[in-house]
Amino acid sequence: MAMAYPYNQPIEVIHNAYTPQQTTEIASRMGAAKARMRIDKILTSGFMAGAILAFACAAVSVVNTAPWYQENAPGVIKLFAALIFPFGLVAIVLTGADLCTGSFMFTTISTLHRRTSILQMLQHWALTFIGNLAGSLFIMALLVGYSGILSDAASTKQTIAFATKKVVAPQWHQIFLRGIGANWLVCLACFLACSAREQVSRIMSIWWPTFAFVILGYDHVVANMFYIPVGIFLGAPQITVGLYIWKSMIPALLGNIVGGGLFVGVVYWYLYLSSGDAVVIDGSSYGGPPMALFGVNADAEELPSQQRRESDKATIV
């Protein structure tokens, strides 16, 4: 029996990623959902994100303890650190935890899209920041500091040197500019993750922008919530809490807001959502009922009266 393909019928379309416009719409919906969470859940989500990222930072601190390579091949150590660190952001995104730095993008888009208020946006920023700090300090003190993971002489020396390099060596404006670069890449990773339809693509889309941020040595305010306090905990002579807040936390935070909120959030909202047109995601408009999409109409919104017909599905007879 000969096989005949029904060319007169539309074929079913399978897309392996969302379009940039759909991705921005997804980010806007996520920002609205995150900003409307209960306060206790935002704090808990922020705590978990800070703790997870602190684990990644601790792993990098162990990798950094390689005196010969630090002297003779520092790029090799940066490479290993950049390959390891992204697992933290991957775990955060896949578990739905909230970094304040990611909120700078998500809630900026949802606020510009008029789905959340400025007050809701700022509240989410503040609560996730507090949660991130609590989670980072919890891991730093109890599971790294008092547990003695970095208490040997080589690890202590390298950890203190790394914290000192982060705070003492650069000028205030340099940390601010590094903060812009850091969260531009981190929020780009989160944005690309919104475009993926399955986990492997989501993981890979997160991994490489985060890899770039780490290997370039940029300053991420939440990552520094581990790196600098653990240096203070281990006795860094040139770093005080006040110096950390003024010279590292504030400029990195402001830079992260600009990098994630402006260069990712504002830019992609302007490019794809500022027109005000409704964007359909898998057959569902924002706030509307879900509708199944199929065939050549896979990117078009169908009227509620239209019914799915089996004849529209590609078949081989």
Short mmCIF file of N, CA, C and O in Angstrom, two decimals, residues 65-132:
data_model
loop_
_atom_site.label_atom_id
_atom_site.label_comp_id
_atom_site.label_asym_id
_atom_site.label_seq_id
_atom_site.Cartn_x
_atom_site.Cartn_y
_atom_site.Cartn_z
N THR A 65 41.20 27.62 46.23
CA THR A 65 42.35 27.28 47.07
C THR A 65 43.33 26.41 46.28
O THR A 65 43.34 25.19 46.38
N ALA A 66 44.11 27.07 45.46
CA ALA A 66 45.13 26.41 44.62
C ALA A 66 46.28 27.39 44.45
O ALA A 66 46.38 28.07 43.42
N PRO A 67 47.15 27.51 45.47
CA PRO A 67 48.18 28.56 45.49
C PRO A 67 49.06 28.59 44.24
O PRO A 67 49.34 29.67 43.71
N TRP A 68 49.49 27.44 43.76
CA TRP A 68 50.39 27.44 42.60
C TRP A 68 49.68 28.01 41.38
O TRP A 68 50.25 28.82 40.64
N TYR A 69 48.43 27.58 41.18
CA TYR A 69 47.68 28.07 40.02
C TYR A 69 47.34 29.56 40.17
O TYR A 69 47.34 30.30 39.18
N GLN A 70 47.06 30.00 41.39
CA GLN A 70 46.78 31.41 41.60
C GLN A 70 47.98 32.27 41.22
O GLN A 70 47.82 33.40 40.72
N GLU A 71 49.17 31.74 41.42
CA GLU A 71 50.38 32.49 41.08
C GLU A 71 50.77 32.35 39.62
O GLU A 71 51.25 33.30 39.00
N ASN A 72 50.57 31.19 39.05
CA ASN A 72 51.11 30.91 37.72
C ASN A 72 50.06 30.77 36.61
O ASN A 72 50.40 30.97 35.43
N ALA A 73 48.84 30.41 36.96
CA ALA A 73 47.80 30.23 35.94
C ALA A 73 46.44 30.60 36.51
O ALA A 73 45.54 29.76 36.62
N PRO A 74 46.24 31.87 36.90
CA PRO A 74 44.97 32.26 37.52
C PRO A 74 43.77 32.07 36.61
O PRO A 74 42.66 31.84 37.08
N GLY A 75 43.99 32.14 35.30
CA GLY A 75 42.88 31.94 34.38
C GLY A 75 42.29 30.55 34.46
O GLY A 75 41.08 30.37 34.24
N VAL A 76 43.12 29.56 34.77
CA VAL A 76 42.63 28.18 34.88
C VAL A 76 41.68 28.06 36.07
O VAL A 76 40.62 27.42 35.98
N ILE A 77 42.04 28.70 37.19
CA ILE A 77 41.18 28.67 38.36
C ILE A 77 39.86 29.38 38.08
O ILE A 77 38.78 28.92 38.47
N LYS A 78 39.92 30.51 37.38
CA LYS A 78 38.69 31.22 37.02
C LYS A 78 37.80 30.36 36.13
O LYS A 78 36.58 30.38 36.25
N LEU A 79 38.44 29.62 35.24
CA LEU A 79 37.68 28.75 34.35
C LEU A 79 36.92 27.68 35.15
O LEU A 79 35.72 27.47 34.93
N PHE A 80 37.61 27.03 36.07
CA PHE A 80 36.96 26.00 36.88
C PHE A 80 35.85 26.60 37.74
O PHE A 80 34.77 26.02 37.88
N ALA A 81 36.12 27.77 38.33
CA ALA A 81 35.11 28.42 39.16
C ALA A 81 33.89 28.79 38.34
O ALA A 81 32.74 28.60 38.79
N ALA A 82 34.11 29.30 37.13
CA ALA A 82 33.00 29.70 36.26
C ALA A 82 32.19 28.51 35.78
O ALA A 82 30.98 28.63 35.53
N LEU A 83 32.82 27.36 35.65
CA LEU A 83 32.09 26.15 35.25
C LEU A 83 31.26 25.59 36.39
O LEU A 83 30.21 24.97 36.16
N ILE A 84 31.71 25.79 37.63
CA ILE A 84 31.03 25.22 38.79
C ILE A 84 29.90 26.11 39.30
O ILE A 84 28.80 25.64 39.61
N PHE A 85 30.15 27.41 39.37
CA PHE A 85 29.22 28.33 40.03
C PHE A 85 27.79 28.30 39.48
O PHE A 85 26.83 28.42 40.25
N PRO A 86 27.58 28.18 38.17
CA PRO A 86 26.20 28.29 37.64
C PRO A 86 25.20 27.29 38.20
O PRO A 86 23.99 27.52 38.08
N PHE A 87 25.68 26.20 38.82
CA PHE A 87 24.70 25.25 39.37
C PHE A 87 23.83 25.93 40.42
O PHE A 87 22.66 25.54 40.62
N GLY A 88 24.35 26.97 41.06
CA GLY A 88 23.56 27.69 42.06
C GLY A 88 22.36 28.38 41.44
O GLY A 88 21.23 28.24 41.91
N LEU A 89 22.60 29.13 40.35
CA LEU A 89 21.49 29.82 39.69
C LEU A 89 20.54 28.83 39.04
O LEU A 89 19.32 29.06 39.02
N VAL A 90 21.06 27.74 38.51
CA VAL A 90 20.19 26.71 37.93
C VAL A 90 19.24 26.18 39.00
O VAL A 90 18.02 26.08 38.78
N ALA A 91 19.77 25.84 40.17
CA ALA A 91 18.93 25.30 41.24
C ALA A 91 17.91 26.33 41.71
O ALA A 91 16.76 25.98 42.02
N ILE A 92 18.30 27.59 41.74
CA ILE A 92 17.38 28.65 42.15
C ILE A 92 16.22 28.78 41.17
O ILE A 92 15.05 28.82 41.56
N VAL A 93 16.55 28.82 39.89
CA VAL A 93 15.50 28.99 38.87
C VAL A 93 14.58 27.77 38.82
O VAL A 93 13.35 27.90 38.78
N LEU A 94 15.16 26.57 38.88
CA LEU A 94 14.34 25.37 38.75
C LEU A 94 13.47 25.11 39.98
O LEU A 94 12.45 24.42 39.88
N THR A 95 13.88 25.62 41.13
CA THR A 95 13.06 25.46 42.33
C THR A 95 12.11 26.63 42.54
O THR A 95 11.27 26.60 43.46
N GLY A 96 12.24 27.68 41.73
CA GLY A 96 11.35 28.83 41.84
C GLY A 96 11.69 29.78 42.96
O GLY A 96 10.87 30.63 43.34
N ALA A 97 12.90 29.68 43.53
CA ALA A 97 13.31 30.59 44.59
C ALA A 97 13.56 31.98 44.00
O ALA A 97 13.68 32.16 42.79
N ASP A 98 13.67 32.98 44.89
CA ASP A 98 13.72 34.37 44.43
C ASP A 98 15.00 35.08 44.87
O ASP A 98 15.22 35.32 46.06
N LEU A 99 15.83 35.42 43.88
CA LEU A 99 16.93 36.34 44.10
C LEU A 99 16.44 37.77 43.91
O LEU A 99 15.65 38.04 42.98
N CYS A 100 16.89 38.68 44.74
CA CYS A 100 16.51 40.07 44.53
C CYS A 100 17.02 40.56 43.18
O CYS A 100 16.36 41.37 42.51
N THR A 101 18.16 40.05 42.75
CA THR A 101 18.72 40.48 41.46
C THR A 101 17.85 40.04 40.29
O THR A 101 17.73 40.75 39.30
N GLY A 102 17.24 38.87 40.38
CA GLY A 102 16.29 38.45 39.36
C GLY A 102 15.02 39.27 39.42
O GLY A 102 14.42 39.60 38.39
N SER A 103 14.60 39.64 40.64
CA SER A 103 13.41 40.47 40.80
C SER A 103 13.58 41.83 40.14
O SER A 103 12.60 42.42 39.67
N PHE A 104 14.81 42.33 40.08
CA PHE A 104 15.05 43.62 39.43
C PHE A 104 14.60 43.58 37.97
O PHE A 104 14.17 44.59 37.42
N MET A 105 14.68 42.41 37.33
CA MET A 105 14.20 42.28 35.96
C MET A 105 12.71 41.93 35.93
O MET A 105 11.92 42.61 35.27
N PHE A 106 12.33 40.86 36.63
CA PHE A 106 10.95 40.36 36.52
C PHE A 106 9.92 41.41 36.91
O PHE A 106 8.96 41.66 36.18
N THR A 107 10.10 42.03 38.07
CA THR A 107 9.09 42.98 38.53
C THR A 107 9.18 44.31 37.81
O THR A 107 8.19 45.04 37.74
N THR A 108 10.35 44.66 37.27
CA THR A 108 10.42 45.86 36.43
C THR A 108 9.56 45.69 35.19
O THR A 108 8.80 46.59 34.80
N ILE A 109 9.66 44.52 34.55
CA ILE A 109 8.85 44.26 33.36
C ILE A 109 7.36 44.27 33.71
O ILE A 109 6.55 44.89 33.02
N SER A 110 6.98 43.58 34.78
CA SER A 110 5.56 43.52 35.14
C SER A 110 5.02 44.88 35.55
O SER A 110 3.84 45.19 35.30
N THR A 111 5.85 45.72 36.16
CA THR A 111 5.41 47.06 36.54
C THR A 111 5.26 47.96 35.33
O THR A 111 4.28 48.70 35.20
N LEU A 112 6.21 47.92 34.41
CA LEU A 112 6.09 48.68 33.18
C LEU A 112 4.88 48.20 32.36
O LEU A 112 4.26 48.98 31.63
N HIS A 113 4.56 46.91 32.52
CA HIS A 113 3.41 46.32 31.83
C HIS A 113 2.10 46.60 32.58
O HIS A 113 1.05 46.10 32.17
N ARG A 114 2.18 47.33 33.69
CA ARG A 114 1.02 47.74 34.49
C ARG A 114 0.29 46.56 35.11
O ARG A 114 -0.94 46.60 35.29
N ARG A 115 1.03 45.53 35.43
CA ARG A 115 0.45 44.39 36.12
C ARG A 115 0.77 44.41 37.61
O ARG A 115 0.13 43.70 38.40
N THR A 116 1.76 45.17 37.98
CA THR A 116 2.10 45.38 39.39
C THR A 116 2.37 46.86 39.59
O THR A 116 2.70 47.59 38.66
N SER A 117 2.25 47.29 40.84
CA SER A 117 2.50 48.70 41.17
C SER A 117 3.96 48.90 41.52
O SER A 117 4.70 47.95 41.80
N ILE A 118 4.38 50.15 41.53
CA ILE A 118 5.75 50.47 41.94
C ILE A 118 5.97 50.03 43.38
O ILE A 118 7.05 49.52 43.73
N LEU A 119 4.97 50.20 44.24
CA LEU A 119 5.09 49.79 45.64
C LEU A 119 5.28 48.29 45.75
O LEU A 119 6.13 47.82 46.53
N GLN A 120 4.53 47.51 44.99
CA GLN A 120 4.70 46.05 45.00
C GLN A 120 6.09 45.66 44.52
O GLN A 120 6.71 44.75 45.06
N MET A 121 6.58 46.33 43.49
CA MET A 121 7.91 46.05 42.97
C MET A 121 8.98 46.32 44.03
O MET A 121 9.83 45.46 44.30
N LEU A 122 8.92 47.50 44.65
CA LEU A 122 9.93 47.86 45.65
C LEU A 122 9.84 46.96 46.87
O LEU A 122 10.86 46.61 47.49
N GLN A 123 8.61 46.58 47.25
CA GLN A 123 8.45 45.66 48.39
C GLN A 123 9.09 44.32 48.09
O GLN A 123 9.77 43.74 48.95
N HIS A 124 8.90 43.81 46.87
CA HIS A 124 9.50 42.53 46.50
C HIS A 124 11.01 42.63 46.49
O HIS A 124 11.71 41.72 46.94
N TRP A 125 11.55 43.72 46.00
CA TRP A 125 13.00 43.93 46.01
C TRP A 125 13.53 43.87 47.45
O TRP A 125 14.51 43.18 47.73
N ALA A 126 12.87 44.62 48.35
CA ALA A 126 13.35 44.71 49.73
C ALA A 126 13.24 43.36 50.45
O ALA A 126 14.18 42.94 51.14
N LEU A 127 12.11 42.69 50.30
CA LEU A 127 11.91 41.43 51.01
C LEU A 127 12.84 40.33 50.50
O LEU A 127 13.38 39.55 51.30
N THR A 128 13.02 40.26 49.19
CA THR A 128 13.94 39.25 48.67
C THR A 128 15.38 39.57 49.06
O THR A 128 16.17 38.65 49.33
N PHE A 129 15.73 40.83 49.13
CA PHE A 129 17.08 41.21 49.57
C PHE A 129 17.32 40.74 51.01
O PHE A 129 18.36 40.15 51.32
N ILE A 130 16.34 40.99 51.88
CA ILE A 130 16.47 40.56 53.28
C ILE A 130 16.56 39.03 53.36
O ILE A 130 17.39 38.48 54.09
N GLY A 131 15.70 38.35 52.61
CA GLY A 131 15.75 36.89 52.60
C GLY A 131 17.05 36.34 52.07
O GLY A 131 17.62 35.39 52.63
N ASN A 132 17.55 36.93 50.98
CA ASN A 132 18.84 36.50 50.42
C ASN A 132 19.96 36.68 51.42
O ASN A 132 20.82 35.80 51.58
#
